[in-house]
Short mmCIF file of C-alpha atoms in Angstrom, two decimals:
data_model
loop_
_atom_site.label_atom_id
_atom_site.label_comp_id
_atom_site.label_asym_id
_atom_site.label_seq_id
_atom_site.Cartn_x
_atom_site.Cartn_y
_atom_site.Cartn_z
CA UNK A 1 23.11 -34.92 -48.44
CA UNK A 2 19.55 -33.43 -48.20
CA UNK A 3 19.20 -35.51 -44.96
CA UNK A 4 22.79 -34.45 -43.43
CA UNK A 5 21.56 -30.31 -44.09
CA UNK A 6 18.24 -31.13 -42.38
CA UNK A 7 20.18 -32.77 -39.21
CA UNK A 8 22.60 -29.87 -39.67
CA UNK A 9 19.55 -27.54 -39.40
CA UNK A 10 18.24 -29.11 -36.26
CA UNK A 11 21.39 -29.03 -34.48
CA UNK A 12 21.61 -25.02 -35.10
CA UNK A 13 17.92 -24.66 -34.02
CA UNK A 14 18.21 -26.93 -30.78
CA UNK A 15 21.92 -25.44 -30.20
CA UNK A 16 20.70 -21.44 -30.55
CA UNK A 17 17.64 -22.67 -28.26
CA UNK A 18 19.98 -23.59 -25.33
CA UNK A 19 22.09 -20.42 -26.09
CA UNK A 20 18.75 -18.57 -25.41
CA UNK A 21 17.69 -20.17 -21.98
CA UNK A 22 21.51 -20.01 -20.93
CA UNK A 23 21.62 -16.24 -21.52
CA UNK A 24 18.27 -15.63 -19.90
CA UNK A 25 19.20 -17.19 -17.06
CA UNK A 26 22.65 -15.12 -16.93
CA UNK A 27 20.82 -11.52 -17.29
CA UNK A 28 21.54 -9.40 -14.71
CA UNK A 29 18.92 -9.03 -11.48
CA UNK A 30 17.84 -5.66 -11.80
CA UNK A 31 17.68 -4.56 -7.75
CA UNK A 32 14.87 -3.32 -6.43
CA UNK A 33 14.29 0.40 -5.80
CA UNK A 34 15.19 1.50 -2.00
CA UNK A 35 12.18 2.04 -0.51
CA UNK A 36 11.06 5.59 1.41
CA UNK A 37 9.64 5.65 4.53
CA UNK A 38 7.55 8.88 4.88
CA UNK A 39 6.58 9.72 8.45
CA UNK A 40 2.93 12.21 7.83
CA UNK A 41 2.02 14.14 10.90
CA UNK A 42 -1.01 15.91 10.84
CA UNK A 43 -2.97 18.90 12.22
CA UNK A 44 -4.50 19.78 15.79
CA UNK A 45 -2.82 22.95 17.80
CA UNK A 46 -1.62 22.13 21.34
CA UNK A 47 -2.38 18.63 20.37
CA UNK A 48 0.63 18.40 18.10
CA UNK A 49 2.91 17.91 20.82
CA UNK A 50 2.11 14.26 20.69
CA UNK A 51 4.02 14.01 17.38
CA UNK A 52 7.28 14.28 19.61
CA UNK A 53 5.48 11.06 21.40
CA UNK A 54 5.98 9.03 18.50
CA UNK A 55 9.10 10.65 17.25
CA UNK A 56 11.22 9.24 20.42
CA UNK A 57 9.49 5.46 19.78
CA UNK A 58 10.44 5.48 16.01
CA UNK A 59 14.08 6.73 17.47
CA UNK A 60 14.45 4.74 19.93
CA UNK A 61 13.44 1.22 17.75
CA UNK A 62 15.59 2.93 15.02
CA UNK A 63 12.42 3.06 12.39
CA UNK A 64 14.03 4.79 9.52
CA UNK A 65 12.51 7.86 7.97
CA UNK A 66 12.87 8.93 4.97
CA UNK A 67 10.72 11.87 4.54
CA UNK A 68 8.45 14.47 6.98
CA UNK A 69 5.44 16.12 5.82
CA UNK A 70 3.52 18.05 8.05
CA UNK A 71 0.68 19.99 8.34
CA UNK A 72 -0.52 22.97 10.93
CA UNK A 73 1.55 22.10 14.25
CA UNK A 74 2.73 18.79 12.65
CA UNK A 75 4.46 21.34 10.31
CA UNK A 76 6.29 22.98 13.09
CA UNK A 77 7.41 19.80 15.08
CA UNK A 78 8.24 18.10 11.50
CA UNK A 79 10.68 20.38 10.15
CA UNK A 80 12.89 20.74 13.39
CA UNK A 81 13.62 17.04 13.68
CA UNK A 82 13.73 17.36 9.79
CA UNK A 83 16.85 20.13 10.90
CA UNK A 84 18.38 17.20 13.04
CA UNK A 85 17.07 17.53 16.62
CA UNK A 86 16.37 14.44 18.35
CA UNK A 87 13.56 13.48 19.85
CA UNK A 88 14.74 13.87 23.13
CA UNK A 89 16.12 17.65 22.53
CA UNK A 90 12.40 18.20 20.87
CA UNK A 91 10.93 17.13 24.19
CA UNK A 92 13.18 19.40 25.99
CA UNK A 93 12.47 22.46 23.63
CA UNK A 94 9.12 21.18 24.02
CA UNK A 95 8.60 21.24 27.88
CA UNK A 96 11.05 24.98 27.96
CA UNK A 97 8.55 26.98 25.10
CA UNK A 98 6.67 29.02 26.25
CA UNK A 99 3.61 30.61 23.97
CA UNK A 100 5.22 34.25 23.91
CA UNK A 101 7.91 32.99 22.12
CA UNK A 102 5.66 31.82 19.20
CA UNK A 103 2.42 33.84 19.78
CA UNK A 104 2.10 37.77 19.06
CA UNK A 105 -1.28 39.26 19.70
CA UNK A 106 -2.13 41.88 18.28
CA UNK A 107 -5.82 43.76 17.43
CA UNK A 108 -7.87 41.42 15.76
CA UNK A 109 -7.38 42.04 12.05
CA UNK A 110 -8.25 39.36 10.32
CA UNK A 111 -6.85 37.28 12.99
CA UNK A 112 -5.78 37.43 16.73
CA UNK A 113 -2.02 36.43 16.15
CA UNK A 114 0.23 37.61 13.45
CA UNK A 115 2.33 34.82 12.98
CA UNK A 116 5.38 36.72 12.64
CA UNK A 117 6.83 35.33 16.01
CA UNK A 118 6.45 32.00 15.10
CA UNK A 119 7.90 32.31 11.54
CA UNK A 120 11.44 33.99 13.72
CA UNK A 121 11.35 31.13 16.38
CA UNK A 122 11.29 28.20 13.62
CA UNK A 123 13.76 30.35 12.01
CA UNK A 124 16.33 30.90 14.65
CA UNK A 125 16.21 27.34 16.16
CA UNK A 126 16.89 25.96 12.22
CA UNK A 127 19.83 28.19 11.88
CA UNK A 128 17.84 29.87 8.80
CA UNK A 129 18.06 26.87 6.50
CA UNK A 130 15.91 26.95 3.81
CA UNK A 131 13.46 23.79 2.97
CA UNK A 132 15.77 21.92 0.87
CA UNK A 133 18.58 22.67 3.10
CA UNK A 134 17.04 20.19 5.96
CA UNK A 135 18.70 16.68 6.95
CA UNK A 136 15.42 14.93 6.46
CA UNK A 137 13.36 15.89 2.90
CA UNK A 138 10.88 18.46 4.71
CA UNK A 139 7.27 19.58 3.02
CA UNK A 140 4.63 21.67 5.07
CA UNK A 141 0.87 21.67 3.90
CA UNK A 142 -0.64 25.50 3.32
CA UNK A 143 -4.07 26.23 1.45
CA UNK A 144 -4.72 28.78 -0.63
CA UNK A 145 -7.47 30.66 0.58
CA UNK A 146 -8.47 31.65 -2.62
CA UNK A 147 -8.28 28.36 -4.68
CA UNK A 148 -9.22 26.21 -1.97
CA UNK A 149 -6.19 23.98 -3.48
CA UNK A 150 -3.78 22.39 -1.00
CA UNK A 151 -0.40 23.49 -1.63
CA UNK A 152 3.01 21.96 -0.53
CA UNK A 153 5.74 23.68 0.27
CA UNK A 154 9.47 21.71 -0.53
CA UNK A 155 11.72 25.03 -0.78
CA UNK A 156 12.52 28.52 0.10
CA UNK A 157 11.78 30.02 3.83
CA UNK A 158 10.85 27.35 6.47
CA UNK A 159 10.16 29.81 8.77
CA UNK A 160 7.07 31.42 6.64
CA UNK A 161 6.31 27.41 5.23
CA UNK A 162 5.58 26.56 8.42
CA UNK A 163 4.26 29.97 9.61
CA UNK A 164 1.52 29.53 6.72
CA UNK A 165 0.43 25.44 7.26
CA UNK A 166 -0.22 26.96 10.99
CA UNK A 167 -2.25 30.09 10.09
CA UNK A 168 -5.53 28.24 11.63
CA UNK A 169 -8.29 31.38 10.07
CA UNK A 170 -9.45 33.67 12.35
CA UNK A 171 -6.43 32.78 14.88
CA UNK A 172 -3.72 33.49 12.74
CA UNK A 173 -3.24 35.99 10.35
CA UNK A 174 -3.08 34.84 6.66
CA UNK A 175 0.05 34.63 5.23
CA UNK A 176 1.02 36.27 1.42
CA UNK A 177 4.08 34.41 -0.37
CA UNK A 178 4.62 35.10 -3.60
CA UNK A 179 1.01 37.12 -4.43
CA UNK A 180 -1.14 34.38 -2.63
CA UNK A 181 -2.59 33.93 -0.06
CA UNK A 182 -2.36 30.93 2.48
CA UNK A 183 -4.06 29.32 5.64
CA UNK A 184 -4.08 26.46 7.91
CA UNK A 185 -3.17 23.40 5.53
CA UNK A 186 -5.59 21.26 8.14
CA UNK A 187 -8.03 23.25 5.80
CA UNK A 188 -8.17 20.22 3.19
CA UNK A 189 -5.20 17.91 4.40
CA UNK A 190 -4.95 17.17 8.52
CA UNK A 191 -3.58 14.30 7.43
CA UNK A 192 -1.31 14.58 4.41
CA UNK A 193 -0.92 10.84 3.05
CA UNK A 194 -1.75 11.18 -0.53
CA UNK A 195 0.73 15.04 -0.28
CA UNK A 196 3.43 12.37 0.56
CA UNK A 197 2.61 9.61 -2.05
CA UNK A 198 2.70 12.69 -4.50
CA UNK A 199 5.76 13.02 -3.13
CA UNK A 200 7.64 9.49 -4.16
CA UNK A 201 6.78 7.80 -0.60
CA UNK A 202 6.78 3.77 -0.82
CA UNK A 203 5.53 3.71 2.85
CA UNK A 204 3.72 6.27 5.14
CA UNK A 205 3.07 6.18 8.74
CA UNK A 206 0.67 8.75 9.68
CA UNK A 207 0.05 10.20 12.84
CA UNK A 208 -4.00 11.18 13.57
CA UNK A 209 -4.38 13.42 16.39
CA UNK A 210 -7.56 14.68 14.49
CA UNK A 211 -9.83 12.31 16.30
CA UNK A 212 -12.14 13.26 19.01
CA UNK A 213 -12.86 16.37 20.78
CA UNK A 214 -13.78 17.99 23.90
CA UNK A 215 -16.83 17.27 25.05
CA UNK A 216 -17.19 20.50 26.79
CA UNK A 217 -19.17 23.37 25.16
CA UNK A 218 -16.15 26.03 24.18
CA UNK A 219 -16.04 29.15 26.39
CA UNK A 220 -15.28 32.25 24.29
CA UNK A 221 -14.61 33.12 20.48
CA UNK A 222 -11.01 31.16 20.39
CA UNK A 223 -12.13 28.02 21.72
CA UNK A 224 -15.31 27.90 19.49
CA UNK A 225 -13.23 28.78 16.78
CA UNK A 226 -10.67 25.86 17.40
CA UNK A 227 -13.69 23.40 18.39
CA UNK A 228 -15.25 23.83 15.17
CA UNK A 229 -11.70 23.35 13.28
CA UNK A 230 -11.02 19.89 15.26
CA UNK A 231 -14.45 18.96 14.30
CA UNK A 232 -13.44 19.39 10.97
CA UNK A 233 -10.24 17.82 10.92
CA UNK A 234 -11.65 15.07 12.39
CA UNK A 235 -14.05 14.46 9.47
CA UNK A 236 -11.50 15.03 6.78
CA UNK A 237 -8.40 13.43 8.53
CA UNK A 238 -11.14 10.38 8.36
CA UNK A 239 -10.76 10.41 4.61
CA UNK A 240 -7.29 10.86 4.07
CA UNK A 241 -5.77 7.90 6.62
CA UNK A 242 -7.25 5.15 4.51
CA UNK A 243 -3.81 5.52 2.20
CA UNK A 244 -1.50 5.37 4.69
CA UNK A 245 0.59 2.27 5.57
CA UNK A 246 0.35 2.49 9.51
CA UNK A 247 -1.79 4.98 11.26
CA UNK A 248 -0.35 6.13 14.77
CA UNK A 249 -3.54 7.97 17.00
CA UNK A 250 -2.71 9.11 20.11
CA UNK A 251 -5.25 9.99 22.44
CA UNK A 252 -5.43 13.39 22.89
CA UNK A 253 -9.25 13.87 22.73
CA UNK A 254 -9.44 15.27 26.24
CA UNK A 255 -6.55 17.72 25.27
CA UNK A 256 -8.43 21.46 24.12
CA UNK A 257 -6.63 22.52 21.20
CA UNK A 258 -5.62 25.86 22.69
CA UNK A 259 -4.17 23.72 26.13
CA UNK A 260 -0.71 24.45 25.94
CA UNK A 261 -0.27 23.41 29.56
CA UNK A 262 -1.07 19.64 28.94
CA UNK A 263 1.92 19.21 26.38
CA UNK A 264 3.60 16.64 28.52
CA UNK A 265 0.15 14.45 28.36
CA UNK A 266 0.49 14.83 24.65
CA UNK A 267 4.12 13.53 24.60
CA UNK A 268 2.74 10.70 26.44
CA UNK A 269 -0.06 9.57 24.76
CA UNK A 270 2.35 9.95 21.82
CA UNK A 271 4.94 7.11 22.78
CA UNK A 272 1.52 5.23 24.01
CA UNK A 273 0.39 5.07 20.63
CA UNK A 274 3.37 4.62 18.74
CA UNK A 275 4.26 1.80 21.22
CA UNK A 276 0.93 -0.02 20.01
CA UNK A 277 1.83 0.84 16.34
CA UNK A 278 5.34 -0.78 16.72
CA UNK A 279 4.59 -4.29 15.71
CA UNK A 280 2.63 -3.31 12.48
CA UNK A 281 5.68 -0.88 11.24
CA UNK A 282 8.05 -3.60 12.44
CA UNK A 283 6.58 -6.06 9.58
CA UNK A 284 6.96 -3.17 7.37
CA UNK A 285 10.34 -2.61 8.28
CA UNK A 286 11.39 -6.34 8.25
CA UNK A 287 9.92 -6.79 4.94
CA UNK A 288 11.78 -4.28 3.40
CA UNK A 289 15.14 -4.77 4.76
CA UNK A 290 14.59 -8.68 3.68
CA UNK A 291 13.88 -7.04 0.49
CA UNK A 292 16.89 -4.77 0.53
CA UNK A 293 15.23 -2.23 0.45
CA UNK A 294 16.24 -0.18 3.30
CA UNK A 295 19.41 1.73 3.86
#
């Protein structure tokens, strides 16, 4: 008897054993997370217009995005193809603006330009939708001038978010939203990659058009000013690309910051770049869709 019980009690042991493995091998694959794509375009004034560059070669290859976040005039060129303009209606737009329809001089008052033109233009052409009324997830990159603290804007008026990342000091006038006060984001983030991790992105492709500058001495208080602040978001933007994924730099060097006429160069040297970049986000791309990953 003792001897049948002790069989008995293997059988249970070995028979709850295979039980185990069986159901472990039944439990349900938990899928992986889909994946965001956040495309980061950073800071540099006339420059800027290369984002639209790389905009019509992620298009065009049908690189998905996910998430914009832009700083100074990757703020302004982010949150209208965030609205749903293609990139071929942001070249367009692009090639037709002229700078009165974004610039208003004024006296110098603790800048030359008010910024008030520029907060109506992104206004009108986005229908005045707010932030976190856009197609694409949109965030613009202010600072605080008092704090020194970068600050991201997700909600409320896209018009002033944008007006604010752009308010390069001493150009622009600074901006007051809600009791603070807020300059150029370019200040502390050209190049917002770790703004768009904070964000929840899985993958960022940045776009540098930070690097290299004129080699000309500046003629006159604007161009000194805006020499000095490329120099400067060359140095910082030099930090922050590390984190990202893919970095797309156009060249745009030769391109003065305040040279609105050379905007079609900057388109160029945009798709240039981007073109060169392809491969790199393809493998990204492919992996994740392998993964399924990607919608």
């Amino acid at each position: 008897m003792k001897r049948f019980f002790k069989v008995y009690a293997i059988s249970l042991i070995v028979l709850f054993s295979l039980i185990s493995c069986t159901l472990k091998d039944i439990q349900p694959q938990v899928p992986a997370q889909p994946a965001r794509v956040a495309l980061v375009l950073g800071a540099g004034a006339s420059k800027g217009f290369a984002h639209i560059g790389v905009i019509k070669i992620l298009e065009a290859n049908k690189i998905p995005v996910h998430m914009i976040v832009g700083t100074s005039a990757g703020s302004f060129v982010g949150c209208l193809y965030a609205y749903g303009y293609t990139s071929y209606q942001l070249q367009d737009l692009a090639l037709k603006l002229d700078q009165s329809h974004v610039a208003d001089l004024g006296i110098p008052d603790n800048g030359f330009i008010k910024g008030e033109k520029l907060e109506r233009y992104v206004n009108f052409m986005l229908g005045n939708a707010p932030m976190d009324k856009l197609r694409i997830p949109f965030y613009a990159v202010a600072t605080d001038i008092r704090s020194g603290q970068e600050i991201v804007f997700g909600t409320g008026n896209t018009g002033m978010a944008v007006r604010a990342s752009c308010s390069i000091p001493g150009i622009f006038r600074p901006v007051v939203i809600g009791g603070s006060t807020y300059v150029d984001g370019g200040l502390v983030s050209p190049v917002a990659v770790n703004a768009a991790r904070r964000q929840g992105a899985d993958i960022v492709i940045a776009v540098d058009i930070s690097a290299g500058v004129q080699p000309a001495a500046p003629q006159g208080t604007i161009e000194t000013i805006l020499q000095a602040i490329d120099i400067m978001y060359s140095r910082i933007g030099a930090l922050q690309t590390p984190g990202a994924d893919v970095v797309i730099r156009p060249n745009v060097g030769s391109i003065g910051s305040a040279d609105f006429e050379r905007r079609h160069d900057a388109i160029m040297e945009g798709e240039k770049a981007a073109l060169n970049a392809l491969p790199a986000i393809r493998v990204i791309v492919d992996r994740l869709r392998a993964e399924n990953r990607l919608n």
